[in-house]
Amino acid sequence: MKKPGGKVTEQAVAATALTTAEPPPAKKAEALPETTEGFPWPSSHEIKKESNPFTDRDWRMLAYAWSGLLVRLVIIFTLLFSVFQFLANQEQKRVEQTMALVELWESKDLQQAQRALKERLAALNTKYDNLLSANPTPTEEQVFRQRIGIEAMTGDGGSMPLADFSDHFDRIVYFLNRLSICVESDLCSRKVADAYFRDYAVSFWSYFAGYIDKQRKAGSANFASAIETYVRQEQPEATSK
């Protein structure tokens, strides 16, 4: 006699055996080959050459290219013109500043000072003219002029009282110092200043350099130093030769 439900029991046993069986081992991941290249080299057929808009057949591209070039040229020209105009305005200001000094030089007080120095030096040159040879060397002439300048700053240097002459001398020194500082600081036009004042400044220095040196040794270390700097500065024409 068969037991009922035999097939069901066999199926249950089979199912239990399947669930209790161990799962198959997982596959080990395969190691990828090492490479030093991050990205593959692009193939040559993928590189596209940039087209030249100036040789493009499309008239719109040509118009765009030439208009862009024209705009750049206009910008460059505007910048250059602005720089040129700025420099021209700066030079114009220097000329105006120098011409203001020319007007000051022609004022009454400075005209009197110039006349006083000229008359005193002319009288001393005439007095000691026999001490200078007919063809003096530059060194002899320099020594002679410095001696004249030193005597001019003494009480026996002329008919004008020394106190009055010293006032005229100080006015000339003040003006030439002011002129020299203006030129050396690039606030005045050197070209215009040289045309009006350089010859006078050089002549003044040739006579009074000895007296100025004595004043410096006596305590005024920077006395007329700006004039010396201006006088010893070579002129542009002499430098270019």
JSON list of C-alpha atoms in Angstrom, two decimals:
[
{"chain": "A", "resi": 1, "resn": "MET", "atom": "CA", "xyz": [0.00, 0.00, 0.00]},
{"chain": "A", "resi": 2, "resn": "LYS", "atom": "CA", "xyz": [1.52, 3.41, -1.11]},
{"chain": "A", "resi": 3, "resn": "LYS", "atom": "CA", "xyz": [1.78, 6.31, 1.18]},
{"chain": "A", "resi": 4, "resn": "PRO", "atom": "CA", "xyz": [-0.16, 9.27, 0.03]},
{"chain": "A", "resi": 5, "resn": "GLY", "atom": "CA", "xyz": [1.84, 12.30, -0.93]},
{"chain": "A", "resi": 6, "resn": "GLY", "atom": "CA", "xyz": [5.04, 10.44, -1.84]},
{"chain": "A", "resi": 7, "resn": "LYS", "atom": "CA", "xyz": [5.82, 12.62, -4.81]},
{"chain": "A", "resi": 8, "resn": "VAL", "atom": "CA", "xyz": [5.38, 15.74, -2.78]},
{"chain": "A", "resi": 9, "resn": "THR", "atom": "CA", "xyz": [7.88, 14.53, -0.21]},
{"chain": "A", "resi": 10, "resn": "GLU", "atom": "CA", "xyz": [10.48, 13.75, -2.86]},
{"chain": "A", "resi": 11, "resn": "GLN", "atom": "CA", "xyz": [10.08, 17.19, -4.39]},
{"chain": "A", "resi": 12, "resn": "ALA", "atom": "CA", "xyz": [10.49, 18.83, -1.00]},
{"chain": "A", "resi": 13, "resn": "VAL", "atom": "CA", "xyz": [13.65, 16.91, -0.31]},
{"chain": "A", "resi": 14, "resn": "ALA", "atom": "CA", "xyz": [15.06, 17.85, -3.69]},
{"chain": "A", "resi": 15, "resn": "ALA", "atom": "CA", "xyz": [14.28, 21.54, -3.13]},
{"chain": "A", "resi": 16, "resn": "THR", "atom": "CA", "xyz": [15.90, 21.42, 0.31]},
{"chain": "A", "resi": 17, "resn": "ALA", "atom": "CA", "xyz": [19.03, 19.87, -1.19]},
{"chain": "A", "resi": 18, "resn": "LEU", "atom": "CA", "xyz": [19.27, 22.62, -3.78]},
{"chain": "A", "resi": 19, "resn": "THR", "atom": "CA", "xyz": [18.93, 25.43, -1.22]},
{"chain": "A", "resi": 20, "resn": "THR", "atom": "CA", "xyz": [21.52, 23.95, 1.14]},
{"chain": "A", "resi": 21, "resn": "ALA", "atom": "CA", "xyz": [24.09, 23.48, -1.61]},
{"chain": "A", "resi": 22, "resn": "GLU", "atom": "CA", "xyz": [27.03, 25.93, -1.57]},
{"chain": "A", "resi": 23, "resn": "PRO", "atom": "CA", "xyz": [27.04, 28.70, -4.19]},
{"chain": "A", "resi": 24, "resn": "PRO", "atom": "CA", "xyz": [29.70, 28.50, -6.90]},
{"chain": "A", "resi": 25, "resn": "PRO", "atom": "CA", "xyz": [32.84, 30.57, -6.26]},
{"chain": "A", "resi": 26, "resn": "ALA", "atom": "CA", "xyz": [32.88, 34.11, -7.79]},
{"chain": "A", "resi": 27, "resn": "LYS", "atom": "CA", "xyz": [35.14, 34.72, -10.73]},
{"chain": "A", "resi": 28, "resn": "LYS", "atom": "CA", "xyz": [38.32, 36.60, -9.99]},
{"chain": "A", "resi": 29, "resn": "ALA", "atom": "CA", "xyz": [38.50, 40.01, -11.76]},
{"chain": "A", "resi": 30, "resn": "GLU", "atom": "CA", "xyz": [40.99, 40.06, -14.57]},
{"chain": "A", "resi": 31, "resn": "ALA", "atom": "CA", "xyz": [43.78, 42.63, -14.19]},
{"chain": "A", "resi": 32, "resn": "LEU", "atom": "CA", "xyz": [43.90, 45.18, -17.00]},
{"chain": "A", "resi": 33, "resn": "PRO", "atom": "CA", "xyz": [47.22, 45.76, -18.71]},
{"chain": "A", "resi": 34, "resn": "GLU", "atom": "CA", "xyz": [49.12, 48.82, -17.44]},
{"chain": "A", "resi": 35, "resn": "THR", "atom": "CA", "xyz": [49.73, 51.68, -19.82]},
{"chain": "A", "resi": 36, "resn": "THR", "atom": "CA", "xyz": [51.53, 55.05, -19.55]},
{"chain": "A", "resi": 37, "resn": "GLU", "atom": "CA", "xyz": [49.26, 56.78, -22.05]},
{"chain": "A", "resi": 38, "resn": "GLY", "atom": "CA", "xyz": [46.29, 58.64, -20.61]},
{"chain": "A", "resi": 39, "resn": "PHE", "atom": "CA", "xyz": [44.55, 59.12, -23.90]},
{"chain": "A", "resi": 40, "resn": "PRO", "atom": "CA", "xyz": [45.15, 57.59, -27.27]},
{"chain": "A", "resi": 41, "resn": "TRP", "atom": "CA", "xyz": [46.92, 59.69, -29.84]},
{"chain": "A", "resi": 42, "resn": "PRO", "atom": "CA", "xyz": [44.41, 61.34, -32.15]},
{"chain": "A", "resi": 43, "resn": "SER", "atom": "CA", "xyz": [44.57, 60.15, -35.65]},
{"chain": "A", "resi": 44, "resn": "SER", "atom": "CA", "xyz": [45.80, 62.52, -38.29]},
{"chain": "A", "resi": 45, "resn": "HIS", "atom": "CA", "xyz": [42.56, 62.57, -40.16]},
{"chain": "A", "resi": 46, "resn": "GLU", "atom": "CA", "xyz": [40.76, 64.03, -37.11]},
{"chain": "A", "resi": 47, "resn": "ILE", "atom": "CA", "xyz": [42.87, 67.26, -37.08]},
{"chain": "A", "resi": 48, "resn": "LYS", "atom": "CA", "xyz": [41.17, 70.00, -39.03]},
{"chain": "A", "resi": 49, "resn": "LYS", "atom": "CA", "xyz": [43.15, 72.89, -40.43]},
{"chain": "A", "resi": 50, "resn": "GLU", "atom": "CA", "xyz": [41.83, 76.35, -39.61]},
{"chain": "A", "resi": 51, "resn": "SER", "atom": "CA", "xyz": [40.73, 78.24, -42.64]},
{"chain": "A", "resi": 52, "resn": "ASN", "atom": "CA", "xyz": [42.20, 81.66, -43.43]},
{"chain": "A", "resi": 53, "resn": "PRO", "atom": "CA", "xyz": [39.34, 84.20, -43.44]},
{"chain": "A", "resi": 54, "resn": "PHE", "atom": "CA", "xyz": [41.29, 86.48, -45.79]},
{"chain": "A", "resi": 55, "resn": "THR", "atom": "CA", "xyz": [41.34, 83.80, -48.48]},
{"chain": "A", "resi": 56, "resn": "ASP", "atom": "CA", "xyz": [37.84, 82.49, -47.88]},
{"chain": "A", "resi": 57, "resn": "ARG", "atom": "CA", "xyz": [35.52, 82.49, -50.89]},
{"chain": "A", "resi": 58, "resn": "ASP", "atom": "CA", "xyz": [32.58, 83.59, -48.83]},
{"chain": "A", "resi": 59, "resn": "TRP", "atom": "CA", "xyz": [32.27, 87.37, -49.14]},
{"chain": "A", "resi": 60, "resn": "ARG", "atom": "CA", "xyz": [30.79, 87.59, -45.65]},
{"chain": "A", "resi": 61, "resn": "MET", "atom": "CA", "xyz": [33.89, 86.02, -44.13]},
{"chain": "A", "resi": 62, "resn": "LEU", "atom": "CA", "xyz": [36.10, 88.35, -46.17]},
{"chain": "A", "resi": 63, "resn": "ALA", "atom": "CA", "xyz": [34.14, 91.39, -45.01]},
{"chain": "A", "resi": 64, "resn": "TYR", "atom": "CA", "xyz": [34.34, 90.24, -41.40]},
{"chain": "A", "resi": 65, "resn": "ALA", "atom": "CA", "xyz": [38.11, 89.64, -41.63]},
{"chain": "A", "resi": 66, "resn": "TRP", "atom": "CA", "xyz": [38.97, 92.96, -43.27]},
{"chain": "A", "resi": 67, "resn": "SER", "atom": "CA", "xyz": [36.65, 94.97, -41.02]},
{"chain": "A", "resi": 68, "resn": "GLY", "atom": "CA", "xyz": [38.28, 93.39, -37.95]},
{"chain": "A", "resi": 69, "resn": "LEU", "atom": "CA", "xyz": [41.73, 94.29, -39.27]},
{"chain": "A", "resi": 70, "resn": "LEU", "atom": "CA", "xyz": [40.61, 97.85, -39.98]},
{"chain": "A", "resi": 71, "resn": "VAL", "atom": "CA", "xyz": [39.25, 98.23, -36.44]},
{"chain": "A", "resi": 72, "resn": "ARG", "atom": "CA", "xyz": [42.58, 97.03, -34.98]},
{"chain": "A", "resi": 73, "resn": "LEU", "atom": "CA", "xyz": [44.52, 99.50, -37.13]},
{"chain": "A", "resi": 74, "resn": "VAL", "atom": "CA", "xyz": [42.25, 102.35, -36.08]},
{"chain": "A", "resi": 75, "resn": "ILE", "atom": "CA", "xyz": [42.74, 101.46, -32.40]},
{"chain": "A", "resi": 76, "resn": "ILE", "atom": "CA", "xyz": [46.55, 101.34, -32.79]},
{"chain": "A", "resi": 77, "resn": "PHE", "atom": "CA", "xyz": [46.58, 104.66, -34.66]},
{"chain": "A", "resi": 78, "resn": "THR", "atom": "CA", "xyz": [44.39, 106.27, -31.99]},
{"chain": "A", "resi": 79, "resn": "LEU", "atom": "CA", "xyz": [46.69, 105.08, -29.21]},
{"chain": "A", "resi": 80, "resn": "LEU", "atom": "CA", "xyz": [49.80, 106.35, -31.02]},
{"chain": "A", "resi": 81, "resn": "PHE", "atom": "CA", "xyz": [48.16, 109.70, -31.71]},
{"chain": "A", "resi": 82, "resn": "SER", "atom": "CA", "xyz": [47.12, 110.01, -28.06]},
{"chain": "A", "resi": 83, "resn": "VAL", "atom": "CA", "xyz": [50.69, 109.37, -26.91]},
{"chain": "A", "resi": 84, "resn": "PHE", "atom": "CA", "xyz": [52.06, 111.87, -29.42]},
{"chain": "A", "resi": 85, "resn": "GLN", "atom": "CA", "xyz": [49.50, 114.48, -28.35]},
{"chain": "A", "resi": 86, "resn": "PHE", "atom": "CA", "xyz": [50.32, 113.91, -24.68]},
{"chain": "A", "resi": 87, "resn": "LEU", "atom": "CA", "xyz": [54.06, 114.38, -25.29]},
{"chain": "A", "resi": 88, "resn": "ALA", "atom": "CA", "xyz": [53.39, 117.47, -27.39]},
{"chain": "A", "resi": 89, "resn": "ASN", "atom": "CA", "xyz": [51.27, 118.98, -24.62]},
{"chain": "A", "resi": 90, "resn": "GLN", "atom": "CA", "xyz": [53.99, 118.24, -22.07]},
{"chain": "A", "resi": 91, "resn": "GLU", "atom": "CA", "xyz": [56.61, 119.95, -24.24]},
{"chain": "A", "resi": 92, "resn": "GLN", "atom": "CA", "xyz": [54.29, 122.91, -24.73]},
{"chain": "A", "resi": 93, "resn": "LYS", "atom": "CA", "xyz": [53.97, 123.27, -20.96]},
{"chain": "A", "resi": 94, "resn": "ARG", "atom": "CA", "xyz": [57.78, 123.18, -20.63]},
{"chain": "A", "resi": 95, "resn": "VAL", "atom": "CA", "xyz": [58.12, 125.91, -23.26]},
{"chain": "A", "resi": 96, "resn": "GLU", "atom": "CA", "xyz": [55.53, 128.07, -21.48]},
{"chain": "A", "resi": 97, "resn": "GLN", "atom": "CA", "xyz": [57.36, 127.61, -18.17]},
{"chain": "A", "resi": 98, "resn": "THR", "atom": "CA", "xyz": [60.65, 128.59, -19.79]},
{"chain": "A", "resi": 99, "resn": "MET", "atom": "CA", "xyz": [59.13, 131.66, -21.44]},
{"chain": "A", "resi": 100, "resn": "ALA", "atom": "CA", "xyz": [57.85, 132.74, -18.04]},
{"chain": "A", "resi": 101, "resn": "LEU", "atom": "CA", "xyz": [61.46, 132.71, -16.84]},
{"chain": "A", "resi": 102, "resn": "VAL", "atom": "CA", "xyz": [62.45, 134.73, -19.90]},
{"chain": "A", "resi": 103, "resn": "GLU", "atom": "CA", "xyz": [59.92, 137.38, -18.90]},
{"chain": "A", "resi": 104, "resn": "LEU", "atom": "CA", "xyz": [61.30, 137.34, -15.37]},
{"chain": "A", "resi": 105, "resn": "TRP", "atom": "CA", "xyz": [64.84, 137.73, -16.74]},
{"chain": "A", "resi": 106, "resn": "GLU", "atom": "CA", "xyz": [63.72, 140.86, -18.56]},
{"chain": "A", "resi": 107, "resn": "SER", "atom": "CA", "xyz": [62.22, 142.42, -15.44]},
{"chain": "A", "resi": 108, "resn": "LYS", "atom": "CA", "xyz": [63.62, 145.69, -14.08]},
{"chain": "A", "resi": 109, "resn": "ASP", "atom": "CA", "xyz": [65.44, 144.25, -11.06]},
{"chain": "A", "resi": 110, "resn": "LEU", "atom": "CA", "xyz": [67.22, 141.53, -13.00]},
{"chain": "A", "resi": 111, "resn": "GLN", "atom": "CA", "xyz": [68.10, 143.93, -15.81]},
{"chain": "A", "resi": 112, "resn": "GLN", "atom": "CA", "xyz": [69.79, 146.18, -13.25]},
{"chain": "A", "resi": 113, "resn": "ALA", "atom": "CA", "xyz": [71.59, 143.18, -11.75]},
{"chain": "A", "resi": 114, "resn": "GLN", "atom": "CA", "xyz": [72.86, 142.10, -15.17]},
{"chain": "A", "resi": 115, "resn": "ARG", "atom": "CA", "xyz": [74.07, 145.62, -15.90]},
{"chain": "A", "resi": 116, "resn": "ALA", "atom": "CA", "xyz": [75.87, 145.89, -12.55]},
{"chain": "A", "resi": 117, "resn": "LEU", "atom": "CA", "xyz": [77.75, 142.60, -13.08]},
{"chain": "A", "resi": 118, "resn": "LYS", "atom": "CA", "xyz": [78.63, 143.51, -16.66]},
{"chain": "A", "resi": 119, "resn": "GLU", "atom": "CA", "xyz": [80.03, 146.93, -15.78]},
{"chain": "A", "resi": 120, "resn": "ARG", "atom": "CA", "xyz": [82.06, 145.63, -12.82]},
{"chain": "A", "resi": 121, "resn": "LEU", "atom": "CA", "xyz": [83.58, 142.74, -14.77]},
{"chain": "A", "resi": 122, "resn": "ALA", "atom": "CA", "xyz": [84.30, 144.94, -17.80]},
{"chain": "A", "resi": 123, "resn": "ALA", "atom": "CA", "xyz": [86.17, 147.45, -15.62]},
{"chain": "A", "resi": 124, "resn": "LEU", "atom": "CA", "xyz": [88.27, 144.70, -14.00]},
{"chain": "A", "resi": 125, "resn": "ASN", "atom": "CA", "xyz": [89.05, 143.11, -17.38]},
{"chain": "A", "resi": 126, "resn": "THR", "atom": "CA", "xyz": [90.30, 146.46, -18.63]},
{"chain": "A", "resi": 127, "resn": "LYS", "atom": "CA", "xyz": [92.34, 147.03, -15.46]},
{"chain": "A", "resi": 128, "resn": "TYR", "atom": "CA", "xyz": [94.18, 143.69, -15.65]},
{"chain": "A", "resi": 129, "resn": "ASP", "atom": "CA", "xyz": [94.24, 143.27, -19.42]},
{"chain": "A", "resi": 130, "resn": "ASN", "atom": "CA", "xyz": [98.07, 143.51, -19.50]},
{"chain": "A", "resi": 131, "resn": "LEU", "atom": "CA", "xyz": [98.37, 140.42, -17.28]},
{"chain": "A", "resi": 132, "resn": "LEU", "atom": "CA", "xyz": [96.93, 138.17, -19.97]},
{"chain": "A", "resi": 133, "resn": "SER", "atom": "CA", "xyz": [99.05, 137.18, -22.97]},
{"chain": "A", "resi": 134, "resn": "ALA", "atom": "CA", "xyz": [97.91, 137.78, -26.53]},
{"chain": "A", "resi": 135, "resn": "ASN", "atom": "CA", "xyz": [97.19, 134.09, -27.10]},
{"chain": "A", "resi": 136, "resn": "PRO", "atom": "CA", "xyz": [96.31, 132.66, -23.69]},
{"chain": "A", "resi": 137, "resn": "THR", "atom": "CA", "xyz": [95.68, 128.96, -23.20]},
{"chain": "A", "resi": 138, "resn": "PRO", "atom": "CA", "xyz": [92.26, 127.85, -21.93]},
{"chain": "A", "resi": 139, "resn": "THR", "atom": "CA", "xyz": [93.78, 127.18, -18.52]},
{"chain": "A", "resi": 140, "resn": "GLU", "atom": "CA", "xyz": [95.36, 130.64, -18.32]},
{"chain": "A", "resi": 141, "resn": "GLU", "atom": "CA", "xyz": [92.13, 132.29, -19.36]},
{"chain": "A", "resi": 142, "resn": "GLN", "atom": "CA", "xyz": [90.19, 130.27, -16.79]},
{"chain": "A", "resi": 143, "resn": "VAL", "atom": "CA", "xyz": [92.55, 131.28, -13.96]},
{"chain": "A", "resi": 144, "resn": "PHE", "atom": "CA", "xyz": [92.43, 134.92, -15.08]},
{"chain": "A", "resi": 145, "resn": "ARG", "atom": "CA", "xyz": [88.63, 135.03, -15.09]},
{"chain": "A", "resi": 146, "resn": "GLN", "atom": "CA", "xyz": [88.33, 133.39, -11.69]},
{"chain": "A", "resi": 147, "resn": "ARG", "atom": "CA", "xyz": [90.70, 135.96, -10.19]},
{"chain": "A", "resi": 148, "resn": "ILE", "atom": "CA", "xyz": [88.60, 138.72, -11.74]},
{"chain": "A", "resi": 149, "resn": "GLY", "atom": "CA", "xyz": [85.47, 137.20, -10.21]},
{"chain": "A", "resi": 150, "resn": "ILE", "atom": "CA", "xyz": [87.04, 136.88, -6.75]},
{"chain": "A", "resi": 151, "resn": "GLU", "atom": "CA", "xyz": [88.17, 140.53, -6.80]},
{"chain": "A", "resi": 152, "resn": "ALA", "atom": "CA", "xyz": [84.74, 141.63, -8.03]},
{"chain": "A", "resi": 153, "resn": "MET", "atom": "CA", "xyz": [83.31, 140.35, -4.74]},
{"chain": "A", "resi": 154, "resn": "THR", "atom": "CA", "xyz": [85.58, 142.62, -2.68]},
{"chain": "A", "resi": 155, "resn": "GLY", "atom": "CA", "xyz": [85.25, 146.26, -1.70]},
{"chain": "A", "resi": 156, "resn": "ASP", "atom": "CA", "xyz": [87.99, 147.25, -4.17]},
{"chain": "A", "resi": 157, "resn": "GLY", "atom": "CA", "xyz": [86.35, 145.44, -7.07]},
{"chain": "A", "resi": 158, "resn": "GLY", "atom": "CA", "xyz": [84.50, 148.45, -8.43]},
{"chain": "A", "resi": 159, "resn": "SER", "atom": "CA", "xyz": [82.94, 151.84, -7.85]},
{"chain": "A", "resi": 160, "resn": "MET", "atom": "CA", "xyz": [79.63, 150.41, -6.62]},
{"chain": "A", "resi": 161, "resn": "PRO", "atom": "CA", "xyz": [79.53, 149.65, -2.88]},
{"chain": "A", "resi": 162, "resn": "LEU", "atom": "CA", "xyz": [80.05, 145.97, -2.17]},
{"chain": "A", "resi": 163, "resn": "ALA", "atom": "CA", "xyz": [76.71, 145.63, -0.32]},
{"chain": "A", "resi": 164, "resn": "ASP", "atom": "CA", "xyz": [74.78, 146.92, -3.34]},
{"chain": "A", "resi": 165, "resn": "PHE", "atom": "CA", "xyz": [76.76, 144.78, -5.74]},
{"chain": "A", "resi": 166, "resn": "SER", "atom": "CA", "xyz": [76.24, 141.71, -3.54]},
{"chain": "A", "resi": 167, "resn": "ASP", "atom": "CA", "xyz": [72.48, 142.24, -3.79]},
{"chain": "A", "resi": 168, "resn": "HIS", "atom": "CA", "xyz": [72.69, 142.24, -7.59]},
{"chain": "A", "resi": 169, "resn": "PHE", "atom": "CA", "xyz": [74.94, 139.18, -7.50]},
{"chain": "A", "resi": 170, "resn": "ASP", "atom": "CA", "xyz": [72.50, 137.31, -5.25]},
{"chain": "A", "resi": 171, "resn": "ARG", "atom": "CA", "xyz": [69.62, 138.06, -7.65]},
{"chain": "A", "resi": 172, "resn": "ILE", "atom": "CA", "xyz": [71.56, 136.57, -10.54]},
{"chain": "A", "resi": 173, "resn": "VAL", "atom": "CA", "xyz": [72.51, 133.50, -8.51]},
{"chain": "A", "resi": 174, "resn": "TYR", "atom": "CA", "xyz": [68.89, 133.00, -7.40]},
{"chain": "A", "resi": 175, "resn": "PHE", "atom": "CA", "xyz": [67.60, 133.25, -10.97]},
{"chain": "A", "resi": 176, "resn": "LEU", "atom": "CA", "xyz": [70.20, 130.91, -12.47]},
{"chain": "A", "resi": 177, "resn": "ASN", "atom": "CA", "xyz": [69.60, 128.41, -9.67]},
{"chain": "A", "resi": 178, "resn": "ARG", "atom": "CA", "xyz": [65.88, 128.50, -10.37]},
{"chain": "A", "resi": 179, "resn": "LEU", "atom": "CA", "xyz": [66.45, 128.10, -14.10]},
{"chain": "A", "resi": 180, "resn": "SER", "atom": "CA", "xyz": [68.86, 125.20, -13.59]},
{"chain": "A", "resi": 181, "resn": "ILE", "atom": "CA", "xyz": [66.51, 123.33, -11.25]},
{"chain": "A", "resi": 182, "resn": "CYS", "atom": "CA", "xyz": [63.63, 123.84, -13.69]},
{"chain": "A", "resi": 183, "resn": "VAL", "atom": "CA", "xyz": [65.66, 122.41, -16.58]},
{"chain": "A", "resi": 184, "resn": "GLU", "atom": "CA", "xyz": [67.18, 119.49, -14.67]},
{"chain": "A", "resi": 185, "resn": "SER", "atom": "CA", "xyz": [63.78, 118.47, -13.25]},
{"chain": "A", "resi": 186, "resn": "ASP", "atom": "CA", "xyz": [62.34, 118.48, -16.80]},
{"chain": "A", "resi": 187, "resn": "LEU", "atom": "CA", "xyz": [59.83, 121.20, -15.97]},
{"chain": "A", "resi": 188, "resn": "CYS", "atom": "CA", "xyz": [61.40, 123.61, -18.47]},
{"chain": "A", "resi": 189, "resn": "SER", "atom": "CA", "xyz": [62.41, 123.09, -22.07]},
{"chain": "A", "resi": 190, "resn": "ARG", "atom": "CA", "xyz": [66.16, 122.51, -22.19]},
{"chain": "A", "resi": 191, "resn": "LYS", "atom": "CA", "xyz": [66.31, 123.58, -25.83]},
{"chain": "A", "resi": 192, "resn": "VAL", "atom": "CA", "xyz": [64.62, 126.94, -25.19]},
{"chain": "A", "resi": 193, "resn": "ALA", "atom": "CA", "xyz": [66.53, 127.49, -21.95]},
{"chain": "A", "resi": 194, "resn": "ASP", "atom": "CA", "xyz": [69.86, 126.84, -23.67]},
{"chain": "A", "resi": 195, "resn": "ALA", "atom": "CA", "xyz": [68.98, 129.28, -26.45]},
{"chain": "A", "resi": 196, "resn": "TYR", "atom": "CA", "xyz": [68.25, 132.09, -23.99]},
{"chain": "A", "resi": 197, "resn": "PHE", "atom": "CA", "xyz": [70.48, 131.46, -20.97]},
{"chain": "A", "resi": 198, "resn": "ARG", "atom": "CA", "xyz": [73.25, 128.91, -21.51]},
{"chain": "A", "resi": 199, "resn": "ASP", "atom": "CA", "xyz": [75.90, 131.33, -22.81]},
{"chain": "A", "resi": 200, "resn": "TYR", "atom": "CA", "xyz": [75.28, 133.71, -19.94]},
{"chain": "A", "resi": 201, "resn": "ALA", "atom": "CA", "xyz": [75.32, 130.88, -17.35]},
{"chain": "A", "resi": 202, "resn": "VAL", "atom": "CA", "xyz": [78.61, 129.51, -18.72]},
{"chain": "A", "resi": 203, "resn": "SER", "atom": "CA", "xyz": [80.19, 132.97, -18.72]},
{"chain": "A", "resi": 204, "resn": "PHE", "atom": "CA", "xyz": [78.95, 133.67, -15.19]},
{"chain": "A", "resi": 205, "resn": "TRP", "atom": "CA", "xyz": [80.37, 130.38, -13.95]},
{"chain": "A", "resi": 206, "resn": "SER", "atom": "CA", "xyz": [83.74, 130.99, -15.61]},
{"chain": "A", "resi": 207, "resn": "TYR", "atom": "CA", "xyz": [84.13, 134.22, -13.59]},
{"chain": "A", "resi": 208, "resn": "PHE", "atom": "CA", "xyz": [82.63, 133.28, -10.24]},
{"chain": "A", "resi": 209, "resn": "ALA", "atom": "CA", "xyz": [83.44, 129.56, -9.88]},
{"chain": "A", "resi": 210, "resn": "GLY", "atom": "CA", "xyz": [86.44, 130.46, -7.69]},
{"chain": "A", "resi": 211, "resn": "TYR", "atom": "CA", "xyz": [84.40, 132.71, -5.41]},
{"chain": "A", "resi": 212, "resn": "ILE", "atom": "CA", "xyz": [81.62, 130.09, -5.19]},
{"chain": "A", "resi": 213, "resn": "ASP", "atom": "CA", "xyz": [84.18, 127.44, -4.23]},
{"chain": "A", "resi": 214, "resn": "LYS", "atom": "CA", "xyz": [85.43, 129.69, -1.41]},
{"chain": "A", "resi": 215, "resn": "GLN", "atom": "CA", "xyz": [81.85, 130.14, -0.17]},
{"chain": "A", "resi": 216, "resn": "ARG", "atom": "CA", "xyz": [81.35, 126.38, -0.11]},
{"chain": "A", "resi": 217, "resn": "LYS", "atom": "CA", "xyz": [84.51, 125.85, 1.91]},
{"chain": "A", "resi": 218, "resn": "ALA", "atom": "CA", "xyz": [83.32, 128.56, 4.30]},
{"chain": "A", "resi": 219, "resn": "GLY", "atom": "CA", "xyz": [80.16, 126.57, 5.12]},
{"chain": "A", "resi": 220, "resn": "SER", "atom": "CA", "xyz": [77.71, 126.92, 2.22]},
{"chain": "A", "resi": 221, "resn": "ALA", "atom": "CA", "xyz": [78.26, 123.42, 0.82]},
{"chain": "A", "resi": 222, "resn": "ASN", "atom": "CA", "xyz": [75.47, 123.57, -1.78]},
{"chain": "A", "resi": 223, "resn": "PHE", "atom": "CA", "xyz": [75.94, 127.17, -2.84]},
{"chain": "A", "resi": 224, "resn": "ALA", "atom": "CA", "xyz": [75.08, 127.51, -6.57]},
{"chain": "A", "resi": 225, "resn": "SER", "atom": "CA", "xyz": [75.27, 123.72, -7.01]},
{"chain": "A", "resi": 226, "resn": "ALA", "atom": "CA", "xyz": [72.31, 123.73, -9.43]},
{"chain": "A", "resi": 227, "resn": "ILE", "atom": "CA", "xyz": [74.10, 126.25, -11.66]},
{"chain": "A", "resi": 228, "resn": "GLU", "atom": "CA", "xyz": [77.20, 124.07, -11.73]},
{"chain": "A", "resi": 229, "resn": "THR", "atom": "CA", "xyz": [75.12, 121.02, -12.72]},
{"chain": "A", "resi": 230, "resn": "TYR", "atom": "CA", "xyz": [73.46, 122.93, -15.55]},
{"chain": "A", "resi": 231, "resn": "VAL", "atom": "CA", "xyz": [76.70, 124.45, -16.84]},
{"chain": "A", "resi": 232, "resn": "ARG", "atom": "CA", "xyz": [78.60, 121.16, -16.79]},
{"chain": "A", "resi": 233, "resn": "GLN", "atom": "CA", "xyz": [75.78, 119.31, -18.53]},
{"chain": "A", "resi": 234, "resn": "GLU", "atom": "CA", "xyz": [76.81, 118.70, -22.12]},
{"chain": "A", "resi": 235, "resn": "GLN", "atom": "CA", "xyz": [74.59, 120.17, -24.80]},
{"chain": "A", "resi": 236, "resn": "PRO", "atom": "CA", "xyz": [72.71, 117.64, -27.03]},
{"chain": "A", "resi": 237, "resn": "GLU", "atom": "CA", "xyz": [74.55, 118.92, -30.13]},
{"chain": "A", "resi": 238, "resn": "ALA", "atom": "CA", "xyz": [77.94, 118.30, -28.50]},
{"chain": "A", "resi": 239, "resn": "THR", "atom": "CA", "xyz": [76.92, 114.83, -27.34]},
{"chain": "A", "resi": 240, "resn": "SER", "atom": "CA", "xyz": [75.74, 113.73, -30.80]},
{"chain": "A", "resi": 241, "resn": "LYS", "atom": "CA", "xyz": [78.99, 114.72, -32.53]}
]
